[in-house]
Short mmCIF file of C-alpha atoms and ligand atoms in Angstrom, two decimals:
data_model
loop_
_atom_site.label_atom_id
_atom_site.label_comp_id
_atom_site.label_asym_id
_atom_site.label_seq_id
_atom_site.Cartn_x
_atom_site.Cartn_y
_atom_site.Cartn_z
CA MET B 1 -33.54 37.17 89.51
CA ASN B 2 -31.15 40.09 89.96
CA ASN B 3 -32.81 43.22 88.53
CA GLN B 4 -29.93 45.50 89.45
CA ILE B 5 -28.53 47.63 86.61
CA TYR B 6 -24.73 47.53 86.44
CA PRO B 7 -23.13 50.60 84.87
CA CYS B 8 -20.07 49.84 82.77
CA ILE B 9 -17.45 51.77 80.85
CA THR B 10 -18.03 51.09 77.15
CA GLY B 11 -15.47 53.49 75.68
CA VAL B 12 -12.65 55.84 76.58
CA ALA B 13 -10.80 58.64 74.80
CA ALA B 14 -8.37 61.41 75.64
CA TRP B 15 -6.90 64.65 74.40
CA LEU B 16 -3.42 65.93 75.22
CA PRO B 17 -1.98 69.30 74.31
CA PRO B 18 0.95 68.89 71.88
CA ASP B 19 3.45 71.11 73.77
CA ARG B 20 5.88 69.27 76.07
CA LEU B 21 7.43 70.86 79.16
CA THR B 22 10.50 68.76 79.93
CA ASN B 23 12.48 68.64 83.16
CA GLU B 24 15.41 70.20 81.28
CA LEU B 25 13.25 73.15 80.27
CA LEU B 26 12.04 73.56 83.87
CA ALA B 27 15.67 73.55 85.03
CA SER B 28 16.22 76.63 82.84
CA MET B 29 13.27 78.37 84.56
CA VAL B 30 13.79 77.54 88.28
CA ASP B 31 16.57 76.15 90.47
CA THR B 32 16.03 72.43 89.84
CA SER B 33 17.40 69.54 87.77
CA HIS B 34 16.15 66.59 85.76
CA GLU B 35 17.78 64.25 88.29
CA TRP B 36 16.00 65.81 91.27
CA ILE B 37 12.58 65.85 89.61
CA ALA B 38 12.85 62.34 88.15
CA SER B 39 14.13 60.79 91.38
CA ARG B 40 11.71 62.58 93.75
CA THR B 41 8.57 62.38 91.57
CA GLY B 42 9.12 60.04 88.59
CA ILE B 43 8.10 62.83 86.20
CA GLU B 44 10.14 63.47 83.04
CA GLU B 45 7.84 65.74 81.08
CA ARG B 46 4.29 67.05 81.04
CA ARG B 47 1.94 68.50 78.41
CA ILE B 48 0.97 72.17 78.55
CA LEU B 49 -1.93 73.94 76.83
CA LYS B 50 0.01 77.03 75.83
CA ASP B 51 -2.75 79.11 74.29
CA LYS B 52 -3.79 81.49 77.08
CA ASP B 53 -7.24 81.95 75.54
CA LEU B 54 -8.10 78.27 75.73
CA GLY B 55 -9.32 76.66 78.93
CA THR B 56 -10.26 73.26 80.30
CA SER B 57 -13.43 73.03 78.17
CA TYR B 58 -11.29 73.08 75.02
CA MET B 59 -9.32 70.00 76.07
CA ALA B 60 -12.37 68.25 77.54
CA SER B 61 -14.50 68.82 74.44
CA HIS B 62 -11.75 67.33 72.25
CA ALA B 63 -11.62 64.26 74.51
CA VAL B 64 -15.41 63.93 74.36
CA MET B 65 -15.47 64.40 70.56
CA ASN B 66 -12.80 61.70 70.21
CA LEU B 67 -14.99 59.44 72.36
CA LEU B 68 -18.14 60.13 70.31
CA GLU B 69 -16.26 59.46 67.08
CA LYS B 70 -14.84 56.22 68.45
CA LYS B 71 -18.31 55.06 69.52
CA GLY B 72 -20.03 56.31 66.35
CA MET B 73 -22.35 58.48 68.41
CA GLU B 74 -23.99 61.84 67.75
CA ALA B 75 -23.62 64.55 70.41
CA ASP B 76 -27.39 64.67 70.94
CA GLU B 77 -27.40 61.03 72.04
CA VAL B 78 -25.53 62.01 75.20
CA GLU B 79 -27.92 62.33 78.14
CA VAL B 80 -25.55 63.40 80.93
CA ILE B 81 -22.12 65.06 80.91
CA ILE B 82 -20.24 65.37 84.19
CA CYS B 83 -16.95 67.23 84.14
CA ALA B 84 -14.51 66.67 87.02
CA THR B 85 -12.22 69.67 87.23
CA ILE B 86 -10.66 72.20 89.62
CA THR B 87 -9.71 74.49 86.76
CA PRO B 88 -13.05 75.46 85.19
CA ASP B 89 -12.89 77.95 82.31
CA MET B 90 -14.70 80.37 84.64
CA MET B 91 -16.73 80.21 87.86
CA PHE B 92 -19.93 79.95 85.83
CA PRO B 93 -21.39 78.79 83.55
CA ASN B 94 -20.07 75.36 84.40
CA THR B 95 -17.44 73.70 82.21
CA ALA B 96 -19.72 70.79 81.26
CA ASN B 97 -22.11 73.35 79.80
CA LEU B 98 -19.27 74.86 77.76
CA ILE B 99 -18.34 71.35 76.57
CA CYS B 100 -21.94 70.89 75.38
CA ASP B 101 -21.62 74.12 73.43
CA ARG B 102 -18.34 73.07 71.81
CA ILE B 103 -19.53 69.58 70.82
CA GLY B 104 -23.07 70.63 69.87
CA ALA B 105 -24.88 68.59 72.53
CA ARG B 106 -28.32 70.08 73.12
CA LYS B 107 -30.15 67.35 75.03
CA ALA B 108 -27.79 66.59 77.91
CA LEU B 109 -27.94 67.64 81.53
CA ALA B 110 -24.47 68.87 82.37
CA PHE B 111 -22.60 69.88 85.50
CA ASP B 112 -19.13 70.01 87.09
CA MET B 113 -17.71 68.24 90.13
CA LEU B 114 -14.87 69.79 92.05
CA SER B 115 -12.97 67.16 94.02
CA ALA B 116 -9.39 67.78 92.93
CA CYS B 117 -7.31 64.65 92.31
CA ALA B 118 -10.19 62.40 93.43
CA GLY B 119 -12.56 64.30 91.13
CA PHE B 120 -12.82 61.58 88.52
CA LEU B 121 -13.82 58.94 91.08
CA TYR B 122 -16.44 61.24 92.61
CA ALA B 123 -17.81 62.04 89.13
CA LEU B 124 -17.67 58.40 88.03
CA GLU B 125 -19.74 57.29 91.03
CA THR B 126 -22.26 60.06 90.34
CA GLY B 127 -22.44 59.06 86.67
CA CYS B 128 -22.92 55.41 87.67
CA ASN B 129 -25.88 56.38 89.84
CA TYR B 130 -27.60 57.98 86.84
CA ILE B 131 -27.25 54.64 85.02
CA ARG B 132 -28.28 52.61 88.11
CA SER B 133 -31.44 54.73 88.41
CA GLY B 134 -32.65 53.25 85.11
CA ARG B 135 -33.56 56.70 83.72
CA TYR B 136 -30.34 57.33 81.77
CA LYS B 137 -28.43 55.10 79.35
CA LYS B 138 -25.60 57.26 78.00
CA VAL B 139 -23.51 59.18 80.49
CA ILE B 140 -20.13 60.78 79.80
CA VAL B 141 -17.71 61.44 82.65
CA VAL B 142 -14.76 63.60 81.67
CA GLY B 143 -11.78 64.45 83.88
CA ALA B 144 -9.97 67.55 82.68
CA ASP B 145 -7.62 70.09 84.17
CA LYS B 146 -5.50 72.93 82.87
CA MET B 147 -3.21 72.88 85.89
CA SER B 148 -0.76 75.23 84.15
CA SER B 149 -3.36 77.99 84.71
CA ILE B 150 -2.95 77.77 88.52
CA THR B 151 0.75 76.86 88.67
CA ASP B 152 3.42 79.35 89.73
CA TYR B 153 6.31 78.77 87.34
CA GLU B 154 8.64 80.60 89.76
CA ASP B 155 8.01 78.06 92.56
CA ARG B 156 10.21 75.00 92.16
CA ASN B 157 8.27 73.12 94.85
CA SER B 158 5.12 72.95 92.76
CA CYS B 159 5.80 73.85 89.11
CA ILE B 160 7.50 70.52 88.45
CA LEU B 161 4.43 68.49 89.36
CA PHE B 162 1.59 69.31 87.01
CA GLY B 163 0.50 68.87 83.42
CA ASP B 164 -2.64 69.59 81.38
CA ALA B 165 -4.89 66.88 79.93
CA ALA B 166 -8.42 65.60 79.45
CA ALA B 167 -9.87 62.11 79.20
CA ALA B 168 -13.45 60.84 79.06
CA VAL B 169 -15.36 57.60 79.51
CA LEU B 170 -18.80 56.57 78.31
CA LEU B 171 -21.02 54.80 80.86
CA GLU B 172 -23.89 52.58 79.73
CA PRO B 173 -25.97 49.84 81.36
CA SER B 174 -24.06 46.55 81.26
CA PRO B 175 -25.67 43.65 79.40
CA ASP B 176 -24.43 41.37 82.21
CA GLU B 177 -22.89 41.84 85.67
CA ASP B 178 -19.51 43.15 84.51
CA GLY B 179 -19.06 46.85 85.12
CA ILE B 180 -18.60 49.22 88.06
CA ILE B 181 -19.20 47.04 91.11
CA ASP B 182 -18.51 49.34 94.02
CA THR B 183 -17.04 52.68 95.07
CA ILE B 184 -15.90 53.92 98.47
CA LEU B 185 -15.49 57.69 98.76
CA ARG B 186 -14.08 59.51 101.78
CA CYS B 187 -13.49 63.07 102.96
CA ASP B 188 -11.46 64.47 105.87
CA PRO B 189 -11.07 68.26 106.22
CA VAL B 190 -7.76 67.78 108.05
CA GLY B 191 -6.24 68.58 104.64
CA LYS B 192 -7.83 71.99 104.22
CA ASP B 193 -4.73 73.86 105.43
CA LEU B 194 -2.28 71.57 103.64
CA ILE B 195 -3.32 71.90 100.01
CA TYR B 196 -5.44 74.68 98.51
CA LEU B 197 -5.93 77.56 96.13
CA LYS B 198 -6.51 80.43 98.54
CA ALA B 199 -8.14 83.24 96.58
CA GLY B 200 -10.65 83.73 93.81
CA GLY B 201 -13.64 82.22 95.65
CA SER B 202 -16.34 83.99 97.66
CA ALA B 203 -14.31 83.96 100.90
CA ARG B 204 -11.36 85.74 99.33
CA PRO B 205 -12.32 87.35 96.03
CA ALA B 206 -9.64 88.47 93.60
CA SER B 207 -7.98 91.78 94.45
CA LEU B 208 -4.70 93.50 93.76
CA GLU B 209 -3.47 92.10 97.09
CA THR B 210 -4.38 88.47 96.27
CA VAL B 211 -2.64 88.75 92.91
CA GLN B 212 0.47 90.34 94.42
CA ASN B 213 0.57 87.63 97.12
CA LYS B 214 0.30 84.91 94.45
CA GLU B 215 -2.84 83.55 96.11
CA HIS B 216 -4.32 82.37 92.82
CA PHE B 217 -1.74 79.63 92.54
CA PHE B 218 -1.79 76.07 93.84
CA TYR B 219 -0.17 75.62 97.27
CA GLN B 220 0.64 72.46 99.21
CA ASP B 221 2.70 71.25 102.12
CA GLY B 222 4.13 68.47 99.95
CA LYS B 223 5.76 66.38 102.66
CA ARG B 224 2.65 66.16 104.84
CA VAL B 225 0.31 65.62 101.87
CA PHE B 226 2.60 62.81 100.73
CA LYS B 227 2.09 60.86 103.98
CA TYR B 228 -1.69 61.27 103.98
CA ALA B 229 -1.87 60.31 100.28
CA VAL B 230 0.02 57.04 100.80
CA GLN B 231 -2.02 56.07 103.85
CA GLY B 232 -5.35 57.10 102.30
CA MET B 233 -4.92 55.36 98.95
CA ALA B 234 -3.55 52.16 100.47
CA ALA B 235 -6.20 51.96 103.22
CA VAL B 236 -9.18 52.51 100.93
CA SER B 237 -7.79 50.02 98.38
CA GLN B 238 -7.32 47.40 101.11
CA GLU B 239 -10.83 48.09 102.43
CA MET B 240 -12.29 47.55 98.96
CA MET B 241 -10.33 44.33 98.46
CA GLN B 242 -11.44 42.97 101.84
CA LYS B 243 -15.07 43.96 101.24
CA HIS B 244 -15.15 41.96 97.99
CA HIS B 245 -12.90 39.12 99.21
CA LEU B 246 -10.24 39.98 96.65
CA THR B 247 -6.61 39.01 97.18
CA ASN B 248 -3.73 40.73 95.42
CA GLU B 249 -3.76 37.81 92.97
CA ASP B 250 -7.37 38.53 92.02
CA ILE B 251 -6.52 42.10 91.02
CA ASP B 252 -5.52 42.34 87.34
CA TYR B 253 -4.77 46.07 87.37
CA LEU B 254 -4.38 48.80 89.97
CA ILE B 255 -4.95 52.24 88.45
CA PRO B 256 -3.73 54.78 91.01
CA HIS B 257 -3.88 58.56 90.79
CA GLN B 258 -0.58 59.79 89.36
CA ALA B 259 0.79 62.45 91.76
CA ASN B 260 4.20 61.02 92.58
CA LEU B 261 5.83 57.73 91.55
CA ARG B 262 6.88 57.17 95.17
CA ILE B 263 3.22 57.42 96.30
CA ILE B 264 2.21 54.94 93.57
CA GLU B 265 4.97 52.50 94.59
CA ALA B 266 4.12 52.79 98.28
CA THR B 267 0.42 52.14 97.56
CA ALA B 268 1.32 49.08 95.47
CA GLN B 269 3.62 47.81 98.21
CA MET B 270 1.07 48.30 101.00
CA THR B 271 -1.66 46.50 99.01
CA ASN B 272 0.84 43.84 97.95
CA ILE B 273 0.02 44.36 94.28
CA PRO B 274 3.10 43.86 92.06
CA LEU B 275 4.18 46.86 89.99
CA GLU B 276 3.62 44.93 86.71
CA LYS B 277 -0.10 45.22 87.48
CA VAL B 278 0.05 48.96 88.19
CA THR B 279 -0.58 51.51 85.44
CA ILE B 280 2.11 54.20 85.50
CA ASN B 281 2.32 57.06 82.99
CA ILE B 282 3.34 59.87 85.34
CA GLN B 283 6.72 60.11 83.58
CA LYS B 284 4.99 61.42 80.43
CA TYR B 285 2.23 63.62 81.81
CA GLY B 286 2.94 64.55 85.44
CA ASN B 287 -0.05 65.05 87.72
CA THR B 288 -3.02 65.96 85.52
CA THR B 289 -5.39 66.02 88.55
CA ALA B 290 -8.91 64.86 87.46
CA ALA B 291 -7.56 63.50 84.15
CA THR B 292 -5.00 61.04 85.53
CA ILE B 293 -7.24 57.98 86.05
CA PRO B 294 -9.19 58.15 82.74
CA LEU B 295 -5.87 58.87 80.98
CA CYS B 296 -4.54 55.57 82.36
CA ILE B 297 -7.74 53.74 81.39
CA TRP B 298 -7.30 55.14 77.86
CA GLU B 299 -3.63 54.14 77.60
CA TRP B 300 -4.20 50.60 78.90
CA GLU B 301 -7.58 50.00 77.19
CA ASN B 302 -6.12 47.54 74.68
CA ASP B 303 -4.54 45.47 77.47
CA PHE B 304 -7.76 45.03 79.40
CA ARG B 305 -9.92 41.93 78.89
CA LYS B 306 -13.58 41.39 79.71
CA GLY B 307 -14.11 40.26 83.28
CA GLN B 308 -10.73 41.47 84.58
CA ASN B 309 -10.71 42.94 88.07
CA ILE B 310 -9.55 46.56 88.12
CA LEU B 311 -9.07 48.76 91.16
CA LEU B 312 -9.00 52.56 90.83
CA ALA B 313 -7.64 54.65 93.73
CA ALA B 314 -7.19 58.39 94.12
CA PHE B 315 -6.38 61.00 96.76
CA GLY B 316 -6.69 64.77 96.55
CA ALA B 317 -7.15 68.16 98.17
CA GLY B 318 -9.66 68.34 100.99
CA PHE B 319 -8.72 65.68 101.74
CA VAL B 320 -11.00 63.66 99.48
CA TRP B 321 -10.14 60.16 98.37
CA GLY B 322 -11.57 56.85 97.34
CA ALA B 323 -11.44 53.59 95.43
CA THR B 324 -13.58 51.98 92.74
CA TYR B 325 -13.74 48.28 91.99
CA LEU B 326 -14.83 47.31 88.49
CA ARG B 327 -14.91 44.28 86.24
CA TRP B 328 -13.85 45.40 82.77
CA ALA B 329 -16.76 45.04 80.33
CA TYR B 330 -15.25 44.47 76.86
CA ASN B 331 -12.36 43.06 74.87
CA PRO B 332 -10.26 45.17 72.50
CA ASP B 333 -11.65 45.47 68.96
N1 LIG D 401 14.32 70.90 92.70
C1 LIG D 401 15.33 70.80 93.58
N2 LIG D 401 15.14 70.84 94.90
C2 LIG D 401 13.86 70.99 95.35
C3 LIG D 401 12.77 71.08 94.47
C4 LIG D 401 13.04 71.04 93.09
N3 LIG D 401 12.06 71.13 92.17
N4 LIG D 401 11.64 71.20 95.20
C5 LIG D 401 12.00 71.17 96.48
N5 LIG D 401 13.35 71.06 96.58
C6 LIG D 401 14.17 71.00 97.77
C7 LIG D 401 13.50 71.65 98.95
O1 LIG D 401 13.73 73.04 98.95
C8 LIG D 401 14.16 70.94 100.09
O2 LIG D 401 15.42 71.53 100.33
P1 LIG D 401 15.94 71.73 101.84
O3 LIG D 401 16.06 70.34 102.38
O4 LIG D 401 17.24 72.44 101.62
O5 LIG D 401 14.89 72.54 102.51
C9 LIG D 401 14.40 69.54 99.57
O6 LIG D 401 14.35 69.65 98.13
C10 LIG D 401 13.36 68.55 100.00
O7 LIG D 401 12.08 69.11 99.79
P2 LIG D 401 10.78 68.36 100.16
O8 LIG D 401 9.59 69.22 99.91
O9 LIG D 401 10.95 67.76 101.49
O10 LIG D 401 10.83 67.22 99.04
P3 LIG D 401 10.00 65.92 98.95
O11 LIG D 401 10.88 64.77 98.87
O12 LIG D 401 8.87 65.87 99.95
O13 LIG D 401 9.32 66.06 97.51
C11 LIG D 401 7.17 66.64 96.55
C12 LIG D 401 8.43 67.14 97.25
C13 LIG D 401 6.21 67.80 96.32
C14 LIG D 401 7.58 66.03 95.24
C15 LIG D 401 6.51 65.54 97.41
O14 LIG D 401 6.42 66.00 98.74
C16 LIG D 401 5.13 65.15 96.97
O15 LIG D 401 4.98 64.55 95.92
N6 LIG D 401 4.12 65.42 97.81
C17 LIG D 401 2.73 64.99 97.61
C18 LIG D 401 2.19 65.42 96.31
C19 LIG D 401 0.77 65.12 96.18
O16 LIG D 401 0.36 64.01 96.31
N7 LIG D 401 0.00 66.16 95.88
C20 LIG D 401 -1.30 66.18 95.55
C21 LIG D 401 -2.17 65.09 95.87
S1 LIG D 401 -3.40 65.52 94.90
#
């Protein structure tokens, strides 16, 4: 008899700020156009949390509260909260702790994971291991980023890319063998000089100089990151498919990180998965970093059926990247 515990996603919810930053609006701020942005990235608009006094924990706690309401759960039933983010409210206390405060959870262990655009997959695998251990039965993994807080809205290379959002999943032990089957996570520091936020950490604390040099904003060498992202996401997806003897026909959905429509299309092409099976919402939200994958799960939840094969793939700063293979655990209500 197989005594293994399979973690599965049993619910998903999201929270999006109401304010929309359209390509047209960006074209009035920097030297760009809707045509350029849409054709080079696929993005048409993104959501922005405008209130300067509100941080990532605000969005994440709303996503988690929506999830608890949907599942009819009390905050104190949550045993673990893992927040994937690169835009914590502050260096410490951690954002997951602030989420606990906002939602009134007093019995959870809570911590953050910082793995950029692959953050949700890293956090999901960690959350799954709490379930697999047999000691925990209700784990929330939330991906949330207020990317507008580290975006330079005078730099046309980067300000077009990002949006703010939060989305959360509930993990529980599966009653059968449907659930998260496997995850492959990778890291290669070749990316450390290609995509980063230079200052504000212990190696380069904030100073007048770092502020004047705009070192508290996101930076990337977009062209080079693009190539690594395509290769990384496609290779790890193929590896996962081969490992589990899955052909492109066996895959019901590919849920890729949403950084650039051209990266998504190239990944689909290289894995031979037709675009009808690929979740794409980048046109509405841009790159929301750790939130992109759970945001897709949330938007497509009603299309998924129990037992369907779903492949998640993400690539981010570091570089860190990975893929998760899961069999969806429930039908829509
Ligand atoms: N509007 C108009 N022109 C722009 C522009 C904008 N918003 N941004 C850049 N350009 C210009 C550049 O200045 C450049 O002009 P030049 O040829 O006169 O020098 C030209 O467009 C091409 O720029 P380039 O950076 O080569 O564009 P690109 O096709 O590589 O697209 C990105 C840029 C950022 C959209 C793309 O490289 C990308 O998506 N990279 C990876 C993103 C990613 O995955 N990041 C994170 C993973 S987590």
